[in-house]
PDB file of C-alpha atoms and ligand atoms in Angstrom:
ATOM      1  CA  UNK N   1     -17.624 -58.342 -41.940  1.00 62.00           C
ATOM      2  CA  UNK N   2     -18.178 -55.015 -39.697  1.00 70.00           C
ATOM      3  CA  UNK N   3     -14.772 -53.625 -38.709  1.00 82.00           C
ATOM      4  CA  UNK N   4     -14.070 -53.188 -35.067  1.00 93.00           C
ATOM      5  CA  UNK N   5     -13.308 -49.905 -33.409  1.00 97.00           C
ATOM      6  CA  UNK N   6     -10.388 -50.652 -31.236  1.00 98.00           C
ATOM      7  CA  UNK N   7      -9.055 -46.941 -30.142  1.00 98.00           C
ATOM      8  CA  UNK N   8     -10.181 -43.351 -30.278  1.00 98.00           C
ATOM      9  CA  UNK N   9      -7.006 -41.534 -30.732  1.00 98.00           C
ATOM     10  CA  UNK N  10      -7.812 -37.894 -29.435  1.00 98.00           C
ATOM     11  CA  UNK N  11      -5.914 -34.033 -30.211  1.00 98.00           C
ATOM     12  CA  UNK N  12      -5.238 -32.243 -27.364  1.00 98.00           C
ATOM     13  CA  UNK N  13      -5.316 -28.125 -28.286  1.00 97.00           C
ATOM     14  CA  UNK N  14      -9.131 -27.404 -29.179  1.00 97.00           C
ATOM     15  CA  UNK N  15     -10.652 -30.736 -29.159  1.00 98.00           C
ATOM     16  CA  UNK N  16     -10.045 -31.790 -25.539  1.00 98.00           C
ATOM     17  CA  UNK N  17     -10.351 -28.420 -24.040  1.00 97.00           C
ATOM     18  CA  UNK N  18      -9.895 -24.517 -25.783  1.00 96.00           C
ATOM     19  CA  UNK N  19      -6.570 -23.858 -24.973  1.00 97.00           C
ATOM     20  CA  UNK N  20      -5.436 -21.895 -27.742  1.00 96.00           C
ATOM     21  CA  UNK N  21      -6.750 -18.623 -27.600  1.00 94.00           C
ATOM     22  CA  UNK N  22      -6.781 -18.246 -23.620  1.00 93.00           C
ATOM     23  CA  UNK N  23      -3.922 -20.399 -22.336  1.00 97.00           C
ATOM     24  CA  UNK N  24      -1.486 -20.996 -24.857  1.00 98.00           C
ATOM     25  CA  UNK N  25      -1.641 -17.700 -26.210  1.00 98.00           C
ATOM     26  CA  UNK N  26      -1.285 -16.036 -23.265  1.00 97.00           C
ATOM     27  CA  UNK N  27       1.660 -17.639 -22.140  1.00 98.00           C
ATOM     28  CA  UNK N  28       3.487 -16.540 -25.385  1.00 98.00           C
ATOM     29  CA  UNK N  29       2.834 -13.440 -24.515  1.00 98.00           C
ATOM     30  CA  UNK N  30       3.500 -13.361 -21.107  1.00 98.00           C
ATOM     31  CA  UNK N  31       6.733 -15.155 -21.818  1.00 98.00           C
ATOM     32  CA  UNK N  32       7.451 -12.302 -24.300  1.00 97.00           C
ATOM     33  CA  UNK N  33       7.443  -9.564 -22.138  1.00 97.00           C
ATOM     34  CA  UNK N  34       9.531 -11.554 -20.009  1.00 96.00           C
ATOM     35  CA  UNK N  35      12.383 -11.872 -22.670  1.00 95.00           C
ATOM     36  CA  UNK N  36      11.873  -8.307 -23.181  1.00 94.00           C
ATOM     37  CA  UNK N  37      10.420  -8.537 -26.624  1.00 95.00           C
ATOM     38  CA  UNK N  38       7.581  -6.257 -27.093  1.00 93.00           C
ATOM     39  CA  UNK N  39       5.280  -8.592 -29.340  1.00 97.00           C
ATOM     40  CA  UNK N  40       2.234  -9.289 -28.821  1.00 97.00           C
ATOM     41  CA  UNK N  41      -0.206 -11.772 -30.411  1.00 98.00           C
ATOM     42  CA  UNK N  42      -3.740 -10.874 -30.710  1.00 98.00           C
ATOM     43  CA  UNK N  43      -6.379 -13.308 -30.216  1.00 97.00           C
ATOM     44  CA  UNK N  44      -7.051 -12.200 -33.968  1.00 96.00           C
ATOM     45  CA  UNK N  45      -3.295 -12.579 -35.004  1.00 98.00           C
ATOM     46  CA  UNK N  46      -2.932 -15.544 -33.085  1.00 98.00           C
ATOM     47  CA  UNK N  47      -5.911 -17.106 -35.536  1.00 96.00           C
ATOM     48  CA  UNK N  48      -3.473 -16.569 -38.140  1.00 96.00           C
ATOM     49  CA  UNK N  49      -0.574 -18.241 -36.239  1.00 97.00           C
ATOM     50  CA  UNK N  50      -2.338 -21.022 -35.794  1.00 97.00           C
ATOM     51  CA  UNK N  51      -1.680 -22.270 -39.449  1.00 96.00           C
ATOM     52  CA  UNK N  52       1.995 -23.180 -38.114  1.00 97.00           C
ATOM     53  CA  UNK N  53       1.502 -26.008 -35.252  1.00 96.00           C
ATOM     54  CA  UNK N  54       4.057 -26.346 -33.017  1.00 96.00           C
ATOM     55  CA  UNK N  55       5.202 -23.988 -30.415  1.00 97.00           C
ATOM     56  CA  UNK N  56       8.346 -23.531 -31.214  1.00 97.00           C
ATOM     57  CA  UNK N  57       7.748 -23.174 -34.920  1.00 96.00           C
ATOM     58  CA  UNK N  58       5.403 -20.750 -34.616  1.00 97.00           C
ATOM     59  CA  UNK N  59       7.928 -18.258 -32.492  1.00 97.00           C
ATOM     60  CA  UNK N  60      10.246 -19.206 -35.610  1.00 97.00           C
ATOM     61  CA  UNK N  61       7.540 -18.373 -38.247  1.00 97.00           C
ATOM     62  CA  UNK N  62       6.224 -14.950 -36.658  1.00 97.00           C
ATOM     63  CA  UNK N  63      10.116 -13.815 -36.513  1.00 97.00           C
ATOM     64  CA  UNK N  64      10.760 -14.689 -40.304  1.00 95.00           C
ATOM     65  CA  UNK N  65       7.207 -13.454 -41.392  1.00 96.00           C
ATOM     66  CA  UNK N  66       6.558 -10.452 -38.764  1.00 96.00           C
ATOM     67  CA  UNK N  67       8.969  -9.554 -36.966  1.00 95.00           C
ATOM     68  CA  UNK N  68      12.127  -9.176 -39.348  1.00 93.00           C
ATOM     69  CA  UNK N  69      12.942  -6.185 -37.594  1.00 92.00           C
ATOM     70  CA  UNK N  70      13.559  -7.840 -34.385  1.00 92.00           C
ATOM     71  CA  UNK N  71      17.434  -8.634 -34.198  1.00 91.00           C
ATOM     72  CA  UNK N  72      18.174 -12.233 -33.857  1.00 93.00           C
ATOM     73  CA  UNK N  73      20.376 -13.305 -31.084  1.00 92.00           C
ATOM     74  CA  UNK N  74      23.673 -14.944 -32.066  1.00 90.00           C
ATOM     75  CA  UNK N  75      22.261 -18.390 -30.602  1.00 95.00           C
ATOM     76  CA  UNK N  76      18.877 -17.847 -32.539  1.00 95.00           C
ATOM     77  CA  UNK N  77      17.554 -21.456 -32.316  1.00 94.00           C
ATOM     78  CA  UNK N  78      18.960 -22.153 -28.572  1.00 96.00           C
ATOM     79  CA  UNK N  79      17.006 -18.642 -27.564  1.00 96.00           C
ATOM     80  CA  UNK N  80      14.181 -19.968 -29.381  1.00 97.00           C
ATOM     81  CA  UNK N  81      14.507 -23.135 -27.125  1.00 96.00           C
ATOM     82  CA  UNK N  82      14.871 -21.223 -24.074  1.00 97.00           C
ATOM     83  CA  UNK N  83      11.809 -19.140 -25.176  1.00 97.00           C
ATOM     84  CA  UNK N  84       9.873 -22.221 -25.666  1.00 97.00           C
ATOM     85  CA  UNK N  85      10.572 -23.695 -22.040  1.00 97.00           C
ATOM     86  CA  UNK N  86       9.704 -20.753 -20.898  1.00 98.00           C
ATOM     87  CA  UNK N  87       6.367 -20.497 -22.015  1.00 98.00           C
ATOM     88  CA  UNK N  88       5.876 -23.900 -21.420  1.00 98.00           C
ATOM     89  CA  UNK N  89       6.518 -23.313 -17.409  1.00 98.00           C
ATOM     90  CA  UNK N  90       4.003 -20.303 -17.588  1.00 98.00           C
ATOM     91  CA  UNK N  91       1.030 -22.487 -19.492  1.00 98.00           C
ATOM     92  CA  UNK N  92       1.634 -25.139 -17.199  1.00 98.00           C
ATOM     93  CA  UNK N  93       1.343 -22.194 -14.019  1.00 97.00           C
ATOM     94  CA  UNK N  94      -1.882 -20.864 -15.600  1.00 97.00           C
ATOM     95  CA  UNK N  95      -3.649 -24.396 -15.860  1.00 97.00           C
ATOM     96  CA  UNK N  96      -2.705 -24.680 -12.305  1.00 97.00           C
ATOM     97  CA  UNK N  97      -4.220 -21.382 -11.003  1.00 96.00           C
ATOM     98  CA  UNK N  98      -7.296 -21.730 -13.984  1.00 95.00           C
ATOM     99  CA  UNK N  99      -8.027 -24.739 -15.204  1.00 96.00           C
ATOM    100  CA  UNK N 100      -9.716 -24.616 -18.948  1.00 97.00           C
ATOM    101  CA  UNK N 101     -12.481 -26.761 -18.940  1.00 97.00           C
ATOM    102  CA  UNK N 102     -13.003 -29.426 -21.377  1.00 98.00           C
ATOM    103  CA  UNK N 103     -15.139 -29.008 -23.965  1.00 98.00           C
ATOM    104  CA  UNK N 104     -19.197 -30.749 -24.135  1.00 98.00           C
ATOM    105  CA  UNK N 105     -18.925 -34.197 -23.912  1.00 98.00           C
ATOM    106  CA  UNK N 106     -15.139 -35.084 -23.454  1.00 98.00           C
ATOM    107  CA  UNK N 107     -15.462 -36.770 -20.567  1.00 98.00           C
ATOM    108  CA  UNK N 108     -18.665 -38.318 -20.849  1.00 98.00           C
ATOM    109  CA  UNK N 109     -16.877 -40.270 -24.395  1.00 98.00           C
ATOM    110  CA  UNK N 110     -13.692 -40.902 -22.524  1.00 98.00           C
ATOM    111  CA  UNK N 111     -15.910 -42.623 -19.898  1.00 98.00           C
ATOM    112  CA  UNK N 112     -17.798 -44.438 -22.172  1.00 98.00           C
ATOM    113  CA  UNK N 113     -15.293 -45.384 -24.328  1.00 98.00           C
ATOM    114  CA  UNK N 114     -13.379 -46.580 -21.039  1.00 98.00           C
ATOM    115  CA  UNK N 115     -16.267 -49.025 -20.171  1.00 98.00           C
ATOM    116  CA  UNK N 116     -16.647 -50.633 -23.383  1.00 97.00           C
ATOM    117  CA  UNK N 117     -12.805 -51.502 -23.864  1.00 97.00           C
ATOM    118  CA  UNK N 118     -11.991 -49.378 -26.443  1.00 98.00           C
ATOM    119  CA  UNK N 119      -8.618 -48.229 -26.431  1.00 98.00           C
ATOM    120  CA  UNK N 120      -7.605 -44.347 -25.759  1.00 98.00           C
ATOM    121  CA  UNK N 121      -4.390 -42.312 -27.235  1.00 98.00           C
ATOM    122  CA  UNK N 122      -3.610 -39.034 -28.072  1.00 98.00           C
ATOM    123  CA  UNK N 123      -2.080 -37.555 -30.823  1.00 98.00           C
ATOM    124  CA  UNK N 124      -0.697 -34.153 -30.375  1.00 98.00           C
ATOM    125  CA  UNK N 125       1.715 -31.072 -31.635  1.00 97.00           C
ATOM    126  CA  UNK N 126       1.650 -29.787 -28.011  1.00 97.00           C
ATOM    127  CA  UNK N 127       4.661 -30.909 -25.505  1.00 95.00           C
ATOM    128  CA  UNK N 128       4.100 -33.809 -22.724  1.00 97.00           C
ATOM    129  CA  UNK N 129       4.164 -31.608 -19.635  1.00 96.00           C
ATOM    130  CA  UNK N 130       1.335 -29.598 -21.538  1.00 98.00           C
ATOM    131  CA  UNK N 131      -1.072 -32.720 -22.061  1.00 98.00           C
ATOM    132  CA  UNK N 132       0.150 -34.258 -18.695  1.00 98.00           C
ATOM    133  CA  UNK N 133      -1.462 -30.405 -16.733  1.00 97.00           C
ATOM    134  CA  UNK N 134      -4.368 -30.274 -19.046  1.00 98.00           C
ATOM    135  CA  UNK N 135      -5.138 -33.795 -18.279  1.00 98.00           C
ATOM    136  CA  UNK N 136      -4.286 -33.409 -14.535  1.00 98.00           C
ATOM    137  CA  UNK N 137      -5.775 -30.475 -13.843  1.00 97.00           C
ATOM    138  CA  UNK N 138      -9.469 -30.472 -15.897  1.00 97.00           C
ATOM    139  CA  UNK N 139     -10.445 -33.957 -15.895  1.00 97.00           C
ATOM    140  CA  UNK N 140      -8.630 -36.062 -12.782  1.00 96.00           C
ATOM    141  CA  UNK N 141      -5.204 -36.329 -11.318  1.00 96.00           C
ATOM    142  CA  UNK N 142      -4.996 -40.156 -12.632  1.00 96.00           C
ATOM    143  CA  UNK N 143      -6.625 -39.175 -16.042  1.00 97.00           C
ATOM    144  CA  UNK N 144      -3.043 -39.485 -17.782  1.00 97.00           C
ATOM    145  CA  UNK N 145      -3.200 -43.644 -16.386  1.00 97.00           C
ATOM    146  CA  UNK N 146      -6.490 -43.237 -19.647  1.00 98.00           C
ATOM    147  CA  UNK N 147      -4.271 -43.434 -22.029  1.00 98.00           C
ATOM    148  CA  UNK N 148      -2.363 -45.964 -23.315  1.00 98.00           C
ATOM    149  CA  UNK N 149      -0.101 -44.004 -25.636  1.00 98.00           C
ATOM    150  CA  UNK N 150       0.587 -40.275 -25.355  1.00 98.00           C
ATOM    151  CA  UNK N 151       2.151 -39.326 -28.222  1.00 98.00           C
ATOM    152  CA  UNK N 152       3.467 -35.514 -27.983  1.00 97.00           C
ATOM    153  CA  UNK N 153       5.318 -32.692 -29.403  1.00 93.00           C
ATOM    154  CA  UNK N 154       8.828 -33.761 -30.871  1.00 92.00           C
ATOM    155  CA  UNK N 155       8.579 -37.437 -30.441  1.00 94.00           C
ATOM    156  CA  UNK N 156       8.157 -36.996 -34.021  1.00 96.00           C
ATOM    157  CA  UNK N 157      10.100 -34.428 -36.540  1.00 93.00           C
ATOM    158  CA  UNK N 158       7.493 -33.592 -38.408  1.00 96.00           C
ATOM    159  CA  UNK N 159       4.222 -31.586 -36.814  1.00 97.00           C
ATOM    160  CA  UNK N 160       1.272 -32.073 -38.260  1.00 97.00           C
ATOM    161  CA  UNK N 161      -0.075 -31.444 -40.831  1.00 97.00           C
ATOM    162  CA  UNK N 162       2.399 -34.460 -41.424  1.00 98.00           C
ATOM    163  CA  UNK N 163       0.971 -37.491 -40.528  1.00 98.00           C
ATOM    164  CA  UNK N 164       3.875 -38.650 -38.521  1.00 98.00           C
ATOM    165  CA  UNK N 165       2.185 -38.678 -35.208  1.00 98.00           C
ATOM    166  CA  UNK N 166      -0.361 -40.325 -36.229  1.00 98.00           C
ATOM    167  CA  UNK N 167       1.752 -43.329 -37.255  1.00 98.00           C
ATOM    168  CA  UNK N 168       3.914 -43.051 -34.684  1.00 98.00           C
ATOM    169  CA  UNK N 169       0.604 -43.567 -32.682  1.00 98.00           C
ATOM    170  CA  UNK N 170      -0.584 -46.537 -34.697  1.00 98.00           C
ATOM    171  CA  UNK N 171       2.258 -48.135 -34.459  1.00 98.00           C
ATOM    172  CA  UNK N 172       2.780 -47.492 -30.512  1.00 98.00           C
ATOM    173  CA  UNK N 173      -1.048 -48.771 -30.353  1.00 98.00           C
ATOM    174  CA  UNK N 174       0.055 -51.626 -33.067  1.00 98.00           C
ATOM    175  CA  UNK N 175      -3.703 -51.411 -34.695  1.00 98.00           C
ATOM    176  CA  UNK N 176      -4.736 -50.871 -37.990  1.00 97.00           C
ATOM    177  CA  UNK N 177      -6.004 -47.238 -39.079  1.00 98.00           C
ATOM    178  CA  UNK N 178      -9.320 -48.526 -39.815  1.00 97.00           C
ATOM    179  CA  UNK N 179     -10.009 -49.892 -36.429  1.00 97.00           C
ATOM    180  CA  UNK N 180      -9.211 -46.157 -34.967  1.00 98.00           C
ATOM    181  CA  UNK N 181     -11.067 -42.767 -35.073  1.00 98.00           C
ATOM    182  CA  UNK N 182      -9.580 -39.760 -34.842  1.00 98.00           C
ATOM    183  CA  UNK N 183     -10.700 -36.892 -33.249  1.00 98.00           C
ATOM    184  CA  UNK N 184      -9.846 -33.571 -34.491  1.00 98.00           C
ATOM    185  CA  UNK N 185     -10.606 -29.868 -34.122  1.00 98.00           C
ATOM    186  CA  UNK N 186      -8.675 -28.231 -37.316  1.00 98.00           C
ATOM    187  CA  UNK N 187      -7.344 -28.616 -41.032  1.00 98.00           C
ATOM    188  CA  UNK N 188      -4.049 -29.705 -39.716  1.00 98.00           C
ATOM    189  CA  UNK N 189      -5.129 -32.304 -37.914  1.00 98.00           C
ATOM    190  CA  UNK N 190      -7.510 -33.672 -40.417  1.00 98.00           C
ATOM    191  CA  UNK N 191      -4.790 -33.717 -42.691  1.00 98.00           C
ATOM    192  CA  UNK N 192      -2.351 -35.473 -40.465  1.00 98.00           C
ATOM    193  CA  UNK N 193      -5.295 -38.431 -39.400  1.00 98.00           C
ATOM    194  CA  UNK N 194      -6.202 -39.086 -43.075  1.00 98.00           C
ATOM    195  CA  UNK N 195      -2.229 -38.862 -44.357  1.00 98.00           C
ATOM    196  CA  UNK N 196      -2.229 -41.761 -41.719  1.00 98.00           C
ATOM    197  CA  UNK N 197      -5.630 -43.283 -43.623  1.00 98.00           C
ATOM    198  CA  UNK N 198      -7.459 -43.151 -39.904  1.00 98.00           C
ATOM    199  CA  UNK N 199     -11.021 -42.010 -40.090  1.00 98.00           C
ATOM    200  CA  UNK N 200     -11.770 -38.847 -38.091  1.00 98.00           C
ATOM    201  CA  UNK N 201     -14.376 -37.134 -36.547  1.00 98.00           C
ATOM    202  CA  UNK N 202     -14.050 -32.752 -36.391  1.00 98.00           C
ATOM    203  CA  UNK N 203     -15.083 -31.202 -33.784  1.00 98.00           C
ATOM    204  CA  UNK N 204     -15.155 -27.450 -34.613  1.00 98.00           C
ATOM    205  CA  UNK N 205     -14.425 -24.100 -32.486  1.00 95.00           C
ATOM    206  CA  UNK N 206     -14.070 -20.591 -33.035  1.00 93.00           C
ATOM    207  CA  UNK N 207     -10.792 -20.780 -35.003  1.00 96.00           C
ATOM    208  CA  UNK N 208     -11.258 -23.421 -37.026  1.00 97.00           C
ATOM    209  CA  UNK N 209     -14.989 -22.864 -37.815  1.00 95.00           C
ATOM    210  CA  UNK N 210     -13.979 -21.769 -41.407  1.00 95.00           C
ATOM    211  CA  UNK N 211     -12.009 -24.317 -42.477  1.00 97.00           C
ATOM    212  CA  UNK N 212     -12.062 -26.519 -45.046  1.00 97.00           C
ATOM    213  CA  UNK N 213     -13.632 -30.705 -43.300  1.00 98.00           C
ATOM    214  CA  UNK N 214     -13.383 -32.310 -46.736  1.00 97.00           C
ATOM    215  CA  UNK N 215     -12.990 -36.316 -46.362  1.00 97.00           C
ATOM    216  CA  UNK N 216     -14.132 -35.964 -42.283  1.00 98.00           C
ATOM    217  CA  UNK N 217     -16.839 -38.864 -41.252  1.00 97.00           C
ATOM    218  CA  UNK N 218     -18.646 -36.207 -39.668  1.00 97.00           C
ATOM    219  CA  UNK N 219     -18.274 -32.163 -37.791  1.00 98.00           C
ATOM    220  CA  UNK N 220     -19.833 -31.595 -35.193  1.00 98.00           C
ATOM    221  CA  UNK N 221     -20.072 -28.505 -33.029  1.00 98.00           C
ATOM    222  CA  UNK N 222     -18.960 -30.514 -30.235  1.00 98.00           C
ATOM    223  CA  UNK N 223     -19.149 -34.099 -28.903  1.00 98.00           C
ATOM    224  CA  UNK N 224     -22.500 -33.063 -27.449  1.00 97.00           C
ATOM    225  CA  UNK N 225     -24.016 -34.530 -24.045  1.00 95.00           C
ATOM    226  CA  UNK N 226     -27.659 -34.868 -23.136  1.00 89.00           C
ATOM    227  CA  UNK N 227     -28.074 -31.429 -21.921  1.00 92.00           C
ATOM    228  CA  UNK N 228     -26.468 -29.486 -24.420  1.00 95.00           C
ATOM    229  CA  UNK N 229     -27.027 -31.915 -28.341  1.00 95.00           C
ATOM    230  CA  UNK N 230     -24.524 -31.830 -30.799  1.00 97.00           C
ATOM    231  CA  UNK N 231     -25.276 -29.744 -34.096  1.00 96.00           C
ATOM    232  CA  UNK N 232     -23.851 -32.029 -37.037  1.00 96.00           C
ATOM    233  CA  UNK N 233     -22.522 -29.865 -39.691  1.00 96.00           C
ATOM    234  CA  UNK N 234     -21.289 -32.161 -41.949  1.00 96.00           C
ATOM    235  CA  UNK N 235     -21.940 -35.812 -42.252  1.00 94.00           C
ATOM    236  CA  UNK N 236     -24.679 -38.136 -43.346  1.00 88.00           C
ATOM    237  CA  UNK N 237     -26.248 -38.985 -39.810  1.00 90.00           C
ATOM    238  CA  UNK N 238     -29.512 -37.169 -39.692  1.00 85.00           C
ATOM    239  CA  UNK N 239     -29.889 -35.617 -36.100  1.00 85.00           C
ATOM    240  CA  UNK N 240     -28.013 -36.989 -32.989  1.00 90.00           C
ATOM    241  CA  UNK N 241     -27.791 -35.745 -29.557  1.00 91.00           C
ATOM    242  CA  UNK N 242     -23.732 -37.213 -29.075  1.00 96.00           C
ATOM    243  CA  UNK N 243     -20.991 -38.330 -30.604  1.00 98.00           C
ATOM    244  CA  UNK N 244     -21.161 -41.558 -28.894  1.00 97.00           C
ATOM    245  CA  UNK N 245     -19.614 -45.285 -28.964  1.00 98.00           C
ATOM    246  CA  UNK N 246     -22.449 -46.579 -30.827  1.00 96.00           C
ATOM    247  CA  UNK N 247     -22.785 -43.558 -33.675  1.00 97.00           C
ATOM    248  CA  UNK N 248     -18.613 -43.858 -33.547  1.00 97.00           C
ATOM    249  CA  UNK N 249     -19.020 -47.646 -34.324  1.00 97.00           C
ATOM    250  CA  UNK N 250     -21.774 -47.397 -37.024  1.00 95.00           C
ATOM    251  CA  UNK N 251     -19.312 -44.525 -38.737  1.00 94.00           C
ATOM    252  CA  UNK N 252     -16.501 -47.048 -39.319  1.00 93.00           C
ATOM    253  CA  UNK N 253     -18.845 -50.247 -39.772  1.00 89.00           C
TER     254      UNK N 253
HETATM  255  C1  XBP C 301      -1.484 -27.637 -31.160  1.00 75.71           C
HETATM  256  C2  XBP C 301      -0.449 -26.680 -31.457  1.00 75.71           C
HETATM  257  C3  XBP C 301       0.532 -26.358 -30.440  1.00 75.71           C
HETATM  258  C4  XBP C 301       0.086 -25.453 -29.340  1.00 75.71           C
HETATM  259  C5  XBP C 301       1.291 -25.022 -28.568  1.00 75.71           C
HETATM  260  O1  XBP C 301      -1.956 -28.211 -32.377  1.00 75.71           O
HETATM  261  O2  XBP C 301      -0.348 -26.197 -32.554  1.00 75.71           O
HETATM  262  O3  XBP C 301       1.562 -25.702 -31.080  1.00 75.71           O
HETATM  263  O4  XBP C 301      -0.511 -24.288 -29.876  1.00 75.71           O
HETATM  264  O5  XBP C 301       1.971 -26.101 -28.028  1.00 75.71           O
HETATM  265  P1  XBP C 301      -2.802 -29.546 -32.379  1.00 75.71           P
HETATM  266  P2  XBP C 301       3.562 -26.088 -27.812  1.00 75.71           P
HETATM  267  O6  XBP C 301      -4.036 -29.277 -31.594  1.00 75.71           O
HETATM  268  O7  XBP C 301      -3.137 -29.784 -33.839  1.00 75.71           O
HETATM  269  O8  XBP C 301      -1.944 -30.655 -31.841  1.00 75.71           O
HETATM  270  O9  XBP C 301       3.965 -24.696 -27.476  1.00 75.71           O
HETATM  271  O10 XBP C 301       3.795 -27.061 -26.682  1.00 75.71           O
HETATM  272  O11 XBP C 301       4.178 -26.552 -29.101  1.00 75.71           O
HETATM  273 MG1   MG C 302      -6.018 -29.177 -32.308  1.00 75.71          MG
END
C-alpha cells in the first residue's frame, strides 16, 4: 500500500526565506546598542551562534560563553526577556521597511501543495509575531490563513534540536509522521523532524552548507522552480528541476 502525504510541515528561519544573517542578526545587534551593550555579532560569529536556536537562548549562551565580562543585571533572566522583546519589535520593523524574499520555489510548493489538498504547518524555534511578518510581508497579507497549525517559539520548552515541536505539530495536525515531510534548512532541524520519525527534505544555505544531512530523503540547494533547477546534493533521485508534490510523494511512497 503507498502511504499518503497528508502535510508538508515547513521551518521558518532559512528554509522559507534567509533571515538569519540579514534580519535576525541585525536586530540583535541593533537591539544591543540600544541596551547599551557594546556586542556585536558578526555575520561570521553569528554562524557560530547559530548552533543554539532560540532567541533568547542564544543572548543567554553568548553571555555565559563570550561575554563573561559583561556584568549581569540583578534581574538577569527578566533583562534577558526584555532584550528579547526588544529585538523582536525591531525584526518585525525591518521586515516591514525590507521584506526578505523567500527563497526559489517556496511559493510555487506552497501553491501547489495548496491545490492538491495537502495540508500545510510550520514548525519553528522563531516567535509567532516573527512567522506572522515574514509570512505577511514576503508572500501575502492572508498567507498566515495557509496554515493550519503554526507552531512557534515557546509553545514548546524544548527548542529544537528536541523534537518537541515537531510533535506538538503532529499532534495539533493529528497525522501520523509518515504521512508528513518536513522541510528543513539545518542540523537542528533535521534532528528535531527525525526525533519526531517525520521524513524531511534539507534545503541548504550558506550557514548550514557544511553540515552534517545524514538520514535526510534528499538536500537540495533549494526547492528549485523552472527558471532556476534545483541541484540535489544528496539523495537517490537522479536530476530534477523541483522539489515538487509528485517527487515529494514518490519520496515517502
Ligand atoms: C530559528 C532560530 C531562531 C531565530 C531567532 O531556528 O534559531 O532562534 O534565529 O528567533 P529554526 P527568536 O529555523 O531551526 O526554527 O529570536 O524569535 O527566537
Ligand atoms: Mg531553520
Amino acid at each position: 500500500m503507498r502511504t499518503t502525504l497528508s502535510a508538508l510541515i515547513f521551518d521558518v528561519d532559512g528554509t522559507l526565506a534567509e533571515t538569519e544573517r540579514d534580519a535576525h542578526r541585525v536586530a540583535f545587534n541593533e537591539t544591543f546598542a540600544e541596551f547599551g551593550l557594546n556586542w556585536f555579532w558578526s555575520e561570521e560569529l553569528y554562524g557560530k551562534l547559530l548552533v543554539v536556536t532560540g532567541g533568547k537562548e542564544r543572548i543567554k549562551f553568548y553571555w555565559e560563553c563570550y561575554r563573561a565580562d559583561t556584568p549581569r543585571p540583578n534581574q538577569w533572566e527578566t533583562f534577558i526577556t526584555e532584550l528579547h522583546k526588544k529585538k523582536t519589535l525591531c525584526y518585525n520593523q525591518k521586515l516591514a521597511r525590507n521584506p526578505i524574499p523567500l527563497r526559489p520555489g517556496v511559493q510555487r510548493l506552497l501553491t501547489e501543495a495548496r491545490a492538491a489538498g495537502i495540508r500545510l504547518a510550520i514548525a519553528t524555534t522563531t516567535n509567532l509575531d516573527n512567522v506572522a511578518a515574514l509570512l505577511h510581508y514576503s508572500l501575502s497579507p492572508t498567507a498566515i490563513n495557509w496554515f493550519e497549525v503554526i507552531a512557534a517559539g515557546d509553545v514548546v520548552k524544548a527548542k529544537k534540536p528536541a523534537s518537541d515541536i515537531y510533535a506538538y505539530t503532529l499532534q495539533q495536525l493529528q497525522l501520523p509522521p509518515t504521512e508528513c515531510i518536513a522541510l528543513e534548512d539545518s542540523n537542528n532541524g533535521l534532528r528535531a523532524a527525525l526525533g519526531a520519525k517525520i521524513p524531511t527534505v534539507i534545503t541548504v544555505n550558506d550557514y548550514t552548507r557544511q553540515e552534517n544531512f545524514n538520514g535526510a530523503l534528499l538536500v537540495v540547494n533549494h526547492l528549485g522552480e523552472p527558471t532556476q533547477p534545483a541541484t540535489v546534493l544528496a539523495g537517490n533521485v537522479g536530476k530534477i528541476f523541483c522539489v515538487d508534490v509528485p517527487l515529494l510523494r514518490l519520496l515517502i511512497a
